[in-house]
Amino acid sequence: MNAEARQSGLTDQNNQGVRFYVRFSLWQRYLHAVVIVTFMGLGLTGLPLRFSGSVWGTAFARVVGGFSAILFFHKFCAVLLTVAFLMHLGDIAYRGLLKRQKGIFWGPNSMVPQLKDLKDLYGHVRWFLWLGPRPKFDRFAYWEKFDYWAVFWGMAIIGISGYSMWFAPFFAKFIPGSWFNIALVIHGEEALLAVWFIFAIHFFNTHLRPDSFPMDLVMFTGMETEKELRERRPQLYQRLLEEGKLGLTTVAPPRWLKNFGRAVGWVIILAGFVLLWLTLTSFFRASGT
Ligand code: HEM
């Protein structure tokens, strides 16, 4: 078993010569799992507050023990998500500033948008219209970077407005009271945007596009097969091959992990679609359209 496979917590299995590329470390997958669970928790508890007059909002509140119980769980999930967010920032600072891994801030392994992403976007639109070849994506495609930054700045806006409401008596010493009404509007609308974005665009980008339909398990297993890597990210494959850093392993992800990923993935996707439907209908009913 090679070091990367061991680090990602995988066990040996007979996989008939298929080779795998480790795309996400165990740490990255744990962090993503915390984000999935807490974001779902925040959506499930925040949206009944936002649509507290709706049938489903009041029914949910009755089951959970009232709106104050919902708010308690909302704050609990908020703290966990904040910790995960801060750990991610700490990890970037540690690797980028202390260990001086400059590749975090620029280059093909960075999440920072670059000229290639614009060219890929342009090339992709042309490919959609049968006007050109498919762009050769590298470590992160432009839409993956977009998803990442959407969550990043969304976290900042939702977090600042959320904490200012939570600790309103403290913040009221420094800012005018009208801010708290504005914070509630910003928090509620940005949350709605985040939920719609994740449950529609992110789910589609990740699982429902033809490349990965019906579900991409890479965030659970951490691995892609060599064939998937070559087809989905030809530039990354080529680059690693030329640099002699392909580091493929024959150790397959264990079956239990794939089944676990499928089960959790389906529950989350279905729950997301239900929430998407409930919030869309309530939103348009409230706005009279
Ligand atoms: C650090 C993160 C967060 C904190 C500290 C936080 C805190 C709060 C607080 C204190 C409230 C109650 C406001 C009030 O009525 O007094 C609230 C409401 C709400 N939260 Fe969050 N929240 C956070 C993240 C999120 C996220 C990620 C979502 C969406 C997935 C979300 C969705 C909502 C919604 C929809 C409401 C109801 C807004 C309304 O009534 O219009 N929150 N949040």
PDB file of C-alpha atoms in Angstrom, residues 10-277:
ATOM      1  CA  LEU A  10      -8.007   2.719   2.623  1.00  0.00           C
ATOM      2  CA  THR A  11      -7.591  -1.027   2.809  1.00  0.00           C
ATOM      3  CA  ASP A  12      -6.227  -3.480   0.293  1.00  0.00           C
ATOM      4  CA  GLN A  13      -8.707  -5.079  -2.109  1.00  0.00           C
ATOM      5  CA  ASN A  14      -8.639  -7.074  -5.271  1.00  0.00           C
ATOM      6  CA  ASN A  15      -9.512  -4.589  -8.033  1.00  0.00           C
ATOM      7  CA  GLN A  16      -8.233  -6.408 -11.133  1.00  0.00           C
ATOM      8  CA  GLY A  17      -5.434  -4.048 -12.008  1.00  0.00           C
ATOM      9  CA  VAL A  18      -7.451  -0.798 -11.950  1.00  0.00           C
ATOM     10  CA  ARG A  19      -5.279   2.046 -10.715  1.00  0.00           C
ATOM     11  CA  PHE A  20      -6.475   4.939  -8.564  1.00  0.00           C
ATOM     12  CA  TYR A  21      -5.449   8.526  -8.038  1.00  0.00           C
ATOM     13  CA  VAL A  22      -5.825  10.018  -4.545  1.00  0.00           C
ATOM     14  CA  ARG A  23      -7.548  13.342  -5.103  1.00  0.00           C
ATOM     15  CA  PHE A  24      -8.625  14.288  -1.574  1.00  0.00           C
ATOM     16  CA  SER A  25      -6.861  13.512   1.706  1.00  0.00           C
ATOM     17  CA  LEU A  26      -8.661  12.083   4.728  1.00  0.00           C
ATOM     18  CA  TRP A  27      -8.496  15.510   6.401  1.00  0.00           C
ATOM     19  CA  GLN A  28     -10.149  17.234   3.424  1.00  0.00           C
ATOM     20  CA  ARG A  29     -12.894  14.608   3.337  1.00  0.00           C
ATOM     21  CA  TYR A  30     -13.565  14.904   7.080  1.00  0.00           C
ATOM     22  CA  LEU A  31     -13.799  18.680   6.737  1.00  0.00           C
ATOM     23  CA  HIS A  32     -16.182  18.362   3.815  1.00  0.00           C
ATOM     24  CA  ALA A  33     -18.288  15.871   5.828  1.00  0.00           C
ATOM     25  CA  VAL A  34     -18.563  18.380   8.683  1.00  0.00           C
ATOM     26  CA  VAL A  35     -19.625  21.048   6.174  1.00  0.00           C
ATOM     27  CA  ILE A  36     -22.274  18.720   4.677  1.00  0.00           C
ATOM     28  CA  VAL A  37     -23.769  17.792   8.062  1.00  0.00           C
ATOM     29  CA  THR A  38     -23.711  21.293   9.565  1.00  0.00           C
ATOM     30  CA  PHE A  39     -24.937  23.025   6.389  1.00  0.00           C
ATOM     31  CA  MET A  40     -27.841  20.563   6.180  1.00  0.00           C
ATOM     32  CA  GLY A  41     -28.514  21.161   9.872  1.00  0.00           C
ATOM     33  CA  LEU A  42     -28.434  24.947   9.405  1.00  0.00           C
ATOM     34  CA  GLY A  43     -30.722  24.731   6.374  1.00  0.00           C
ATOM     35  CA  LEU A  44     -33.157  22.373   8.117  1.00  0.00           C
ATOM     36  CA  THR A  45     -33.344  24.642  11.172  1.00  0.00           C
ATOM     37  CA  GLY A  46     -32.967  28.057   9.492  1.00  0.00           C
ATOM     38  CA  LEU A  47     -35.539  27.615   6.727  1.00  0.00           C
ATOM     39  CA  PRO A  48     -38.492  26.845   9.047  1.00  0.00           C
ATOM     40  CA  LEU A  49     -37.550  30.118  10.827  1.00  0.00           C
ATOM     41  CA  ARG A  50     -37.509  31.967   7.505  1.00  0.00           C
ATOM     42  CA  PHE A  51     -40.896  30.467   6.497  1.00  0.00           C
ATOM     43  CA  SER A  52     -42.336  30.208   9.983  1.00  0.00           C
ATOM     44  CA  GLY A  53     -45.862  30.823   8.674  1.00  0.00           C
ATOM     45  CA  SER A  54     -45.786  27.876   6.276  1.00  0.00           C
ATOM     46  CA  VAL A  55     -47.487  24.537   6.952  1.00  0.00           C
ATOM     47  CA  TRP A  56     -44.195  22.622   6.777  1.00  0.00           C
ATOM     48  CA  GLY A  57     -42.350  25.218   8.920  1.00  0.00           C
ATOM     49  CA  THR A  58     -44.876  25.020  11.769  1.00  0.00           C
ATOM     50  CA  ALA A  59     -45.167  21.218  11.465  1.00  0.00           C
ATOM     51  CA  PHE A  60     -41.385  20.876  11.738  1.00  0.00           C
ATOM     52  CA  ALA A  61     -41.274  23.232  14.732  1.00  0.00           C
ATOM     53  CA  ARG A  62     -43.988  21.151  16.472  1.00  0.00           C
ATOM     54  CA  VAL A  63     -41.991  17.938  15.943  1.00  0.00           C
ATOM     55  CA  VAL A  64     -38.693  19.416  17.144  1.00  0.00           C
ATOM     56  CA  GLY A  65     -40.140  21.147  20.210  1.00  0.00           C
ATOM     57  CA  GLY A  66     -40.936  24.691  19.076  1.00  0.00           C
ATOM     58  CA  PHE A  67     -39.119  27.514  17.312  1.00  0.00           C
ATOM     59  CA  SER A  68     -36.816  28.159  20.273  1.00  0.00           C
ATOM     60  CA  ALA A  69     -35.621  24.520  20.073  1.00  0.00           C
ATOM     61  CA  ILE A  70     -35.025  25.001  16.350  1.00  0.00           C
ATOM     62  CA  LEU A  71     -32.958  28.117  17.063  1.00  0.00           C
ATOM     63  CA  PHE A  72     -30.932  26.180  19.649  1.00  0.00           C
ATOM     64  CA  PHE A  73     -30.008  23.495  17.064  1.00  0.00           C
ATOM     65  CA  HIS A  74     -29.330  26.241  14.505  1.00  0.00           C
ATOM     66  CA  LYS A  75     -26.782  27.870  16.805  1.00  0.00           C
ATOM     67  CA  PHE A  76     -25.245  24.484  17.652  1.00  0.00           C
ATOM     68  CA  CYS A  77     -24.656  23.721  13.953  1.00  0.00           C
ATOM     69  CA  ALA A  78     -23.412  27.294  13.394  1.00  0.00           C
ATOM     70  CA  VAL A  79     -20.664  26.836  15.998  1.00  0.00           C
ATOM     71  CA  LEU A  80     -19.553  23.521  14.439  1.00  0.00           C
ATOM     72  CA  LEU A  81     -19.477  25.026  10.944  1.00  0.00           C
ATOM     73  CA  THR A  82     -17.547  28.041  12.219  1.00  0.00           C
ATOM     74  CA  VAL A  83     -14.950  25.732  13.804  1.00  0.00           C
ATOM     75  CA  ALA A  84     -14.601  23.811  10.498  1.00  0.00           C
ATOM     76  CA  PHE A  85     -14.267  27.113   8.587  1.00  0.00           C
ATOM     77  CA  LEU A  86     -11.591  28.398  10.990  1.00  0.00           C
ATOM     78  CA  MET A  87      -9.724  25.068  10.800  1.00  0.00           C
ATOM     79  CA  HIS A  88      -9.718  25.385   7.020  1.00  0.00           C
ATOM     80  CA  LEU A  89      -8.340  28.945   7.274  1.00  0.00           C
ATOM     81  CA  GLY A  90      -5.744  27.697   9.782  1.00  0.00           C
ATOM     82  CA  ASP A  91      -4.733  24.891   7.416  1.00  0.00           C
ATOM     83  CA  ILE A  92      -4.262  27.370   4.549  1.00  0.00           C
ATOM     84  CA  ALA A  93      -2.224  29.702   6.762  1.00  0.00           C
ATOM     85  CA  TYR A  94      -0.093  26.806   8.040  1.00  0.00           C
ATOM     86  CA  ARG A  95       0.613  25.337   4.610  1.00  0.00           C
ATOM     87  CA  GLY A  96       0.847  28.619   2.724  1.00  0.00           C
ATOM     88  CA  LEU A  97       2.634  30.887   5.197  1.00  0.00           C
ATOM     89  CA  LEU A  98       4.539  28.623   7.587  1.00  0.00           C
ATOM     90  CA  LYS A  99       5.392  25.751   5.230  1.00  0.00           C
ATOM     91  CA  ARG A 100       5.662  28.179   2.302  1.00  0.00           C
ATOM     92  CA  GLN A 101       3.704  25.953  -0.088  1.00  0.00           C
ATOM     93  CA  LYS A 102       3.191  28.734  -2.657  1.00  0.00           C
ATOM     94  CA  GLY A 103       1.133  26.393  -4.850  1.00  0.00           C
ATOM     95  CA  ILE A 104      -1.805  27.030  -2.515  1.00  0.00           C
ATOM     96  CA  PHE A 105      -2.066  30.655  -3.627  1.00  0.00           C
ATOM     97  CA  TRP A 106      -1.174  30.368  -7.309  1.00  0.00           C
ATOM     98  CA  GLY A 107      -0.639  27.735  -9.980  1.00  0.00           C
ATOM     99  CA  PRO A 108      -2.491  24.611 -11.168  1.00  0.00           C
ATOM    100  CA  ASN A 109      -3.156  23.251  -7.659  1.00  0.00           C
ATOM    101  CA  SER A 110      -4.529  26.528  -6.311  1.00  0.00           C
ATOM    102  CA  MET A 111      -8.183  27.393  -5.735  1.00  0.00           C
ATOM    103  CA  VAL A 112      -7.468  30.990  -6.774  1.00  0.00           C
ATOM    104  CA  PRO A 113      -9.134  31.781 -10.147  1.00  0.00           C
ATOM    105  CA  GLN A 114      -6.639  32.290 -12.965  1.00  0.00           C
ATOM    106  CA  LEU A 115      -6.579  33.180 -16.654  1.00  0.00           C
ATOM    107  CA  LYS A 116      -6.850  29.483 -17.574  1.00  0.00           C
ATOM    108  CA  ASP A 117     -10.242  29.327 -15.810  1.00  0.00           C
ATOM    109  CA  LEU A 118     -11.600  32.131 -18.012  1.00  0.00           C
ATOM    110  CA  LYS A 119     -10.232  30.393 -21.110  1.00  0.00           C
ATOM    111  CA  ASP A 120     -11.740  27.076 -19.935  1.00  0.00           C
ATOM    112  CA  LEU A 121     -15.115  28.728 -19.356  1.00  0.00           C
ATOM    113  CA  TYR A 122     -15.028  30.227 -22.856  1.00  0.00           C
ATOM    114  CA  GLY A 123     -13.869  26.902 -24.343  1.00  0.00           C
ATOM    115  CA  HIS A 124     -16.556  25.013 -22.427  1.00  0.00           C
ATOM    116  CA  VAL A 125     -19.346  27.238 -23.750  1.00  0.00           C
ATOM    117  CA  ARG A 126     -17.989  26.684 -27.269  1.00  0.00           C
ATOM    118  CA  TRP A 127     -17.904  22.934 -26.598  1.00  0.00           C
ATOM    119  CA  PHE A 128     -21.541  23.026 -25.375  1.00  0.00           C
ATOM    120  CA  LEU A 129     -22.424  24.613 -28.735  1.00  0.00           C
ATOM    121  CA  TRP A 130     -20.399  22.043 -30.749  1.00  0.00           C
ATOM    122  CA  LEU A 131     -18.015  24.841 -31.806  1.00  0.00           C
ATOM    123  CA  GLY A 132     -14.767  23.483 -30.390  1.00  0.00           C
ATOM    124  CA  PRO A 133     -13.006  20.727 -28.429  1.00  0.00           C
ATOM    125  CA  ARG A 134     -13.602  20.128 -24.745  1.00  0.00           C
ATOM    126  CA  PRO A 135     -11.183  22.147 -22.560  1.00  0.00           C
ATOM    127  CA  LYS A 136      -8.474  20.162 -20.805  1.00  0.00           C
ATOM    128  CA  PHE A 137      -9.174  20.707 -17.127  1.00  0.00           C
ATOM    129  CA  ASP A 138      -6.482  20.618 -14.452  1.00  0.00           C
ATOM    130  CA  ARG A 139      -6.677  19.936 -10.692  1.00  0.00           C
ATOM    131  CA  PHE A 140      -9.755  22.144 -10.169  1.00  0.00           C
ATOM    132  CA  ALA A 141     -12.174  23.109 -12.955  1.00  0.00           C
ATOM    133  CA  TYR A 142     -13.532  26.669 -13.089  1.00  0.00           C
ATOM    134  CA  TRP A 143     -16.967  25.603 -11.740  1.00  0.00           C
ATOM    135  CA  GLU A 144     -15.343  23.822  -8.781  1.00  0.00           C
ATOM    136  CA  LYS A 145     -13.513  27.029  -7.909  1.00  0.00           C
ATOM    137  CA  PHE A 146     -16.779  28.954  -8.270  1.00  0.00           C
ATOM    138  CA  ASP A 147     -18.537  26.543  -5.868  1.00  0.00           C
ATOM    139  CA  TYR A 148     -15.678  26.863  -3.397  1.00  0.00           C
ATOM    140  CA  TRP A 149     -15.663  30.678  -3.391  1.00  0.00           C
ATOM    141  CA  ALA A 150     -19.468  30.854  -3.272  1.00  0.00           C
ATOM    142  CA  VAL A 151     -19.366  28.946   0.017  1.00  0.00           C
ATOM    143  CA  PHE A 152     -16.369  30.968   1.207  1.00  0.00           C
ATOM    144  CA  TRP A 153     -17.867  34.449   0.866  1.00  0.00           C
ATOM    145  CA  GLY A 154     -21.319  33.116   1.740  1.00  0.00           C
ATOM    146  CA  MET A 155     -19.902  31.849   5.035  1.00  0.00           C
ATOM    147  CA  ALA A 156     -18.432  35.270   5.784  1.00  0.00           C
ATOM    148  CA  ILE A 157     -21.697  37.150   5.081  1.00  0.00           C
ATOM    149  CA  ILE A 158     -23.979  34.622   6.775  1.00  0.00           C
ATOM    150  CA  GLY A 159     -21.571  34.225   9.689  1.00  0.00           C
ATOM    151  CA  ILE A 160     -21.127  37.949  10.404  1.00  0.00           C
ATOM    152  CA  SER A 161     -24.869  38.668  10.179  1.00  0.00           C
ATOM    153  CA  GLY A 162     -25.698  35.519  12.206  1.00  0.00           C
ATOM    154  CA  TYR A 163     -23.313  36.254  15.065  1.00  0.00           C
ATOM    155  CA  SER A 164     -24.319  39.899  15.202  1.00  0.00           C
ATOM    156  CA  MET A 165     -27.957  38.813  15.725  1.00  0.00           C
ATOM    157  CA  TRP A 166     -26.996  36.122  18.204  1.00  0.00           C
ATOM    158  CA  PHE A 167     -24.967  38.552  20.340  1.00  0.00           C
ATOM    159  CA  ALA A 168     -27.081  41.612  19.586  1.00  0.00           C
ATOM    160  CA  PRO A 169     -26.811  43.201  23.097  1.00  0.00           C
ATOM    161  CA  PHE A 170     -23.010  43.155  22.793  1.00  0.00           C
ATOM    162  CA  PHE A 171     -22.841  44.452  19.200  1.00  0.00           C
ATOM    163  CA  ALA A 172     -25.489  47.094  19.946  1.00  0.00           C
ATOM    164  CA  LYS A 173     -22.804  48.923  21.949  1.00  0.00           C
ATOM    165  CA  PHE A 174     -20.953  49.643  18.690  1.00  0.00           C
ATOM    166  CA  ILE A 175     -23.523  49.705  15.874  1.00  0.00           C
ATOM    167  CA  PRO A 176     -26.973  51.272  15.456  1.00  0.00           C
ATOM    168  CA  GLY A 177     -30.025  49.125  16.225  1.00  0.00           C
ATOM    169  CA  SER A 178     -31.323  49.356  12.654  1.00  0.00           C
ATOM    170  CA  TRP A 179     -28.366  47.153  11.620  1.00  0.00           C
ATOM    171  CA  PHE A 180     -29.994  44.140  13.281  1.00  0.00           C
ATOM    172  CA  ASN A 181     -33.065  44.411  11.046  1.00  0.00           C
ATOM    173  CA  ILE A 182     -30.749  44.669   8.034  1.00  0.00           C
ATOM    174  CA  ALA A 183     -28.686  41.724   9.333  1.00  0.00           C
ATOM    175  CA  LEU A 184     -31.828  39.562   9.565  1.00  0.00           C
ATOM    176  CA  VAL A 185     -32.752  40.379   5.952  1.00  0.00           C
ATOM    177  CA  ILE A 186     -29.177  39.786   4.712  1.00  0.00           C
ATOM    178  CA  HIS A 187     -28.900  36.549   6.698  1.00  0.00           C
ATOM    179  CA  GLY A 188     -32.241  35.154   5.524  1.00  0.00           C
ATOM    180  CA  GLU A 189     -31.815  36.100   1.840  1.00  0.00           C
ATOM    181  CA  GLU A 190     -28.177  35.015   1.643  1.00  0.00           C
ATOM    182  CA  ALA A 191     -29.095  31.727   3.361  1.00  0.00           C
ATOM    183  CA  LEU A 192     -31.834  31.152   0.811  1.00  0.00           C
ATOM    184  CA  LEU A 193     -29.390  31.879  -2.009  1.00  0.00           C
ATOM    185  CA  ALA A 194     -26.822  29.502  -0.469  1.00  0.00           C
ATOM    186  CA  VAL A 195     -29.365  26.701  -0.036  1.00  0.00           C
ATOM    187  CA  TRP A 196     -30.701  27.092  -3.573  1.00  0.00           C
ATOM    188  CA  PHE A 197     -27.181  27.270  -4.968  1.00  0.00           C
ATOM    189  CA  ILE A 198     -25.969  24.149  -3.149  1.00  0.00           C
ATOM    190  CA  PHE A 199     -29.100  22.051  -3.707  1.00  0.00           C
ATOM    191  CA  ALA A 200     -29.459  22.988  -7.368  1.00  0.00           C
ATOM    192  CA  ILE A 201     -26.161  24.125  -8.930  1.00  0.00           C
ATOM    193  CA  HIS A 202     -23.620  22.329  -6.723  1.00  0.00           C
ATOM    194  CA  PHE A 203     -25.571  19.060  -6.760  1.00  0.00           C
ATOM    195  CA  PHE A 204     -25.948  19.286 -10.529  1.00  0.00           C
ATOM    196  CA  ASN A 205     -22.287  20.242 -11.123  1.00  0.00           C
ATOM    197  CA  THR A 206     -21.034  17.459  -8.921  1.00  0.00           C
ATOM    198  CA  HIS A 207     -23.403  14.539  -9.327  1.00  0.00           C
ATOM    199  CA  LEU A 208     -25.884  15.016 -12.116  1.00  0.00           C
ATOM    200  CA  ARG A 209     -23.695  16.113 -15.029  1.00  0.00           C
ATOM    201  CA  PRO A 210     -23.129  13.297 -17.544  1.00  0.00           C
ATOM    202  CA  ASP A 211     -19.499  12.752 -16.409  1.00  0.00           C
ATOM    203  CA  SER A 212     -20.506  11.666 -12.919  1.00  0.00           C
ATOM    204  CA  PHE A 213     -24.222  10.809 -13.037  1.00  0.00           C
ATOM    205  CA  PRO A 214     -25.849   9.563 -10.810  1.00  0.00           C
ATOM    206  CA  MET A 215     -23.299  10.259  -8.072  1.00  0.00           C
ATOM    207  CA  ASP A 216     -19.635  11.165  -7.765  1.00  0.00           C
ATOM    208  CA  LEU A 217     -18.197   9.323  -4.756  1.00  0.00           C
ATOM    209  CA  VAL A 218     -14.786  11.027  -4.829  1.00  0.00           C
ATOM    210  CA  MET A 219     -15.522  13.130  -1.734  1.00  0.00           C
ATOM    211  CA  PHE A 220     -16.280   9.940   0.224  1.00  0.00           C
ATOM    212  CA  THR A 221     -13.532   7.662  -1.109  1.00  0.00           C
ATOM    213  CA  GLY A 222     -11.009  10.392  -1.950  1.00  0.00           C
ATOM    214  CA  MET A 223     -10.168   8.507  -5.155  1.00  0.00           C
ATOM    215  CA  GLU A 224     -10.732   8.574  -8.887  1.00  0.00           C
ATOM    216  CA  THR A 225      -9.777   5.751 -11.230  1.00  0.00           C
ATOM    217  CA  GLU A 226      -6.941   6.423 -13.674  1.00  0.00           C
ATOM    218  CA  LYS A 227      -9.497   6.389 -16.513  1.00  0.00           C
ATOM    219  CA  GLU A 228     -11.699   8.981 -14.775  1.00  0.00           C
ATOM    220  CA  LEU A 229      -8.669  11.154 -14.079  1.00  0.00           C
ATOM    221  CA  ARG A 230      -7.490  10.968 -17.695  1.00  0.00           C
ATOM    222  CA  GLU A 231     -10.931  11.762 -19.123  1.00  0.00           C
ATOM    223  CA  ARG A 232     -12.072  14.409 -16.647  1.00  0.00           C
ATOM    224  CA  ARG A 233      -8.770  16.187 -15.997  1.00  0.00           C
ATOM    225  CA  PRO A 234      -6.483  15.511 -18.967  1.00  0.00           C
ATOM    226  CA  GLN A 235      -4.170  18.439 -18.207  1.00  0.00           C
ATOM    227  CA  LEU A 236      -3.605  17.257 -14.632  1.00  0.00           C
ATOM    228  CA  TYR A 237      -2.997  13.707 -15.849  1.00  0.00           C
ATOM    229  CA  GLN A 238      -0.511  14.876 -18.466  1.00  0.00           C
ATOM    230  CA  ARG A 239       1.285  17.214 -16.074  1.00  0.00           C
ATOM    231  CA  LEU A 240       1.668  14.578 -13.345  1.00  0.00           C
ATOM    232  CA  LEU A 241       2.834  12.055 -15.924  1.00  0.00           C
ATOM    233  CA  GLU A 242       5.507  14.436 -17.255  1.00  0.00           C
ATOM    234  CA  GLU A 243       6.640  15.382 -13.737  1.00  0.00           C
ATOM    235  CA  GLY A 244       6.727  11.697 -12.733  1.00  0.00           C
ATOM    236  CA  LYS A 245       4.307  12.480  -9.885  1.00  0.00           C
ATOM    237  CA  LEU A 246       1.274  10.471 -10.974  1.00  0.00           C
ATOM    238  CA  GLY A 247       1.625   8.209  -7.913  1.00  0.00           C
ATOM    239  CA  LEU A 248      -1.241   5.875  -8.785  1.00  0.00           C
ATOM    240  CA  THR A 249      -2.169   3.071  -6.416  1.00  0.00           C
ATOM    241  CA  THR A 250      -3.813  -0.304  -7.013  1.00  0.00           C
ATOM    242  CA  VAL A 251      -5.459  -0.136  -3.591  1.00  0.00           C
ATOM    243  CA  ALA A 252      -9.173   0.331  -4.231  1.00  0.00           C
ATOM    244  CA  PRO A 253     -11.536   2.166  -1.894  1.00  0.00           C
ATOM    245  CA  PRO A 254     -13.235  -0.418   0.340  1.00  0.00           C
ATOM    246  CA  ARG A 255     -16.747  -1.477  -0.689  1.00  0.00           C
ATOM    247  CA  TRP A 256     -18.265  -0.419   2.643  1.00  0.00           C
ATOM    248  CA  LEU A 257     -16.988   3.130   2.071  1.00  0.00           C
ATOM    249  CA  LYS A 258     -18.534   3.295  -1.382  1.00  0.00           C
ATOM    250  CA  ASN A 259     -21.855   1.932  -0.086  1.00  0.00           C
ATOM    251  CA  PHE A 260     -21.734   4.335   2.842  1.00  0.00           C
ATOM    252  CA  GLY A 261     -21.069   7.201   0.417  1.00  0.00           C
ATOM    253  CA  ARG A 262     -23.968   6.148  -1.798  1.00  0.00           C
ATOM    254  CA  ALA A 263     -26.395   5.851   1.144  1.00  0.00           C
ATOM    255  CA  VAL A 264     -25.413   9.193   2.717  1.00  0.00           C
ATOM    256  CA  GLY A 265     -25.232  10.854  -0.706  1.00  0.00           C
ATOM    257  CA  TRP A 266     -28.767   9.822  -1.666  1.00  0.00           C
ATOM    258  CA  VAL A 267     -30.215  10.922   1.676  1.00  0.00           C
ATOM    259  CA  ILE A 268     -28.538  14.334   1.353  1.00  0.00           C
ATOM    260  CA  ILE A 269     -29.510  14.807  -2.291  1.00  0.00           C
ATOM    261  CA  LEU A 270     -33.133  13.833  -1.672  1.00  0.00           C
ATOM    262  CA  ALA A 271     -33.357  15.988   1.479  1.00  0.00           C
ATOM    263  CA  GLY A 272     -31.825  18.846  -0.515  1.00  0.00           C
ATOM    264  CA  PHE A 273     -34.371  18.501  -3.308  1.00  0.00           C
ATOM    265  CA  VAL A 274     -37.271  18.421  -0.810  1.00  0.00           C
ATOM    266  CA  LEU A 275     -35.964  21.585   0.874  1.00  0.00           C
ATOM    267  CA  LEU A 276     -35.442  23.192  -2.522  1.00  0.00           C
ATOM    268  CA  TRP A 277     -39.017  22.450  -3.521  1.00  0.00           C
TER     269      TRP A 277
END
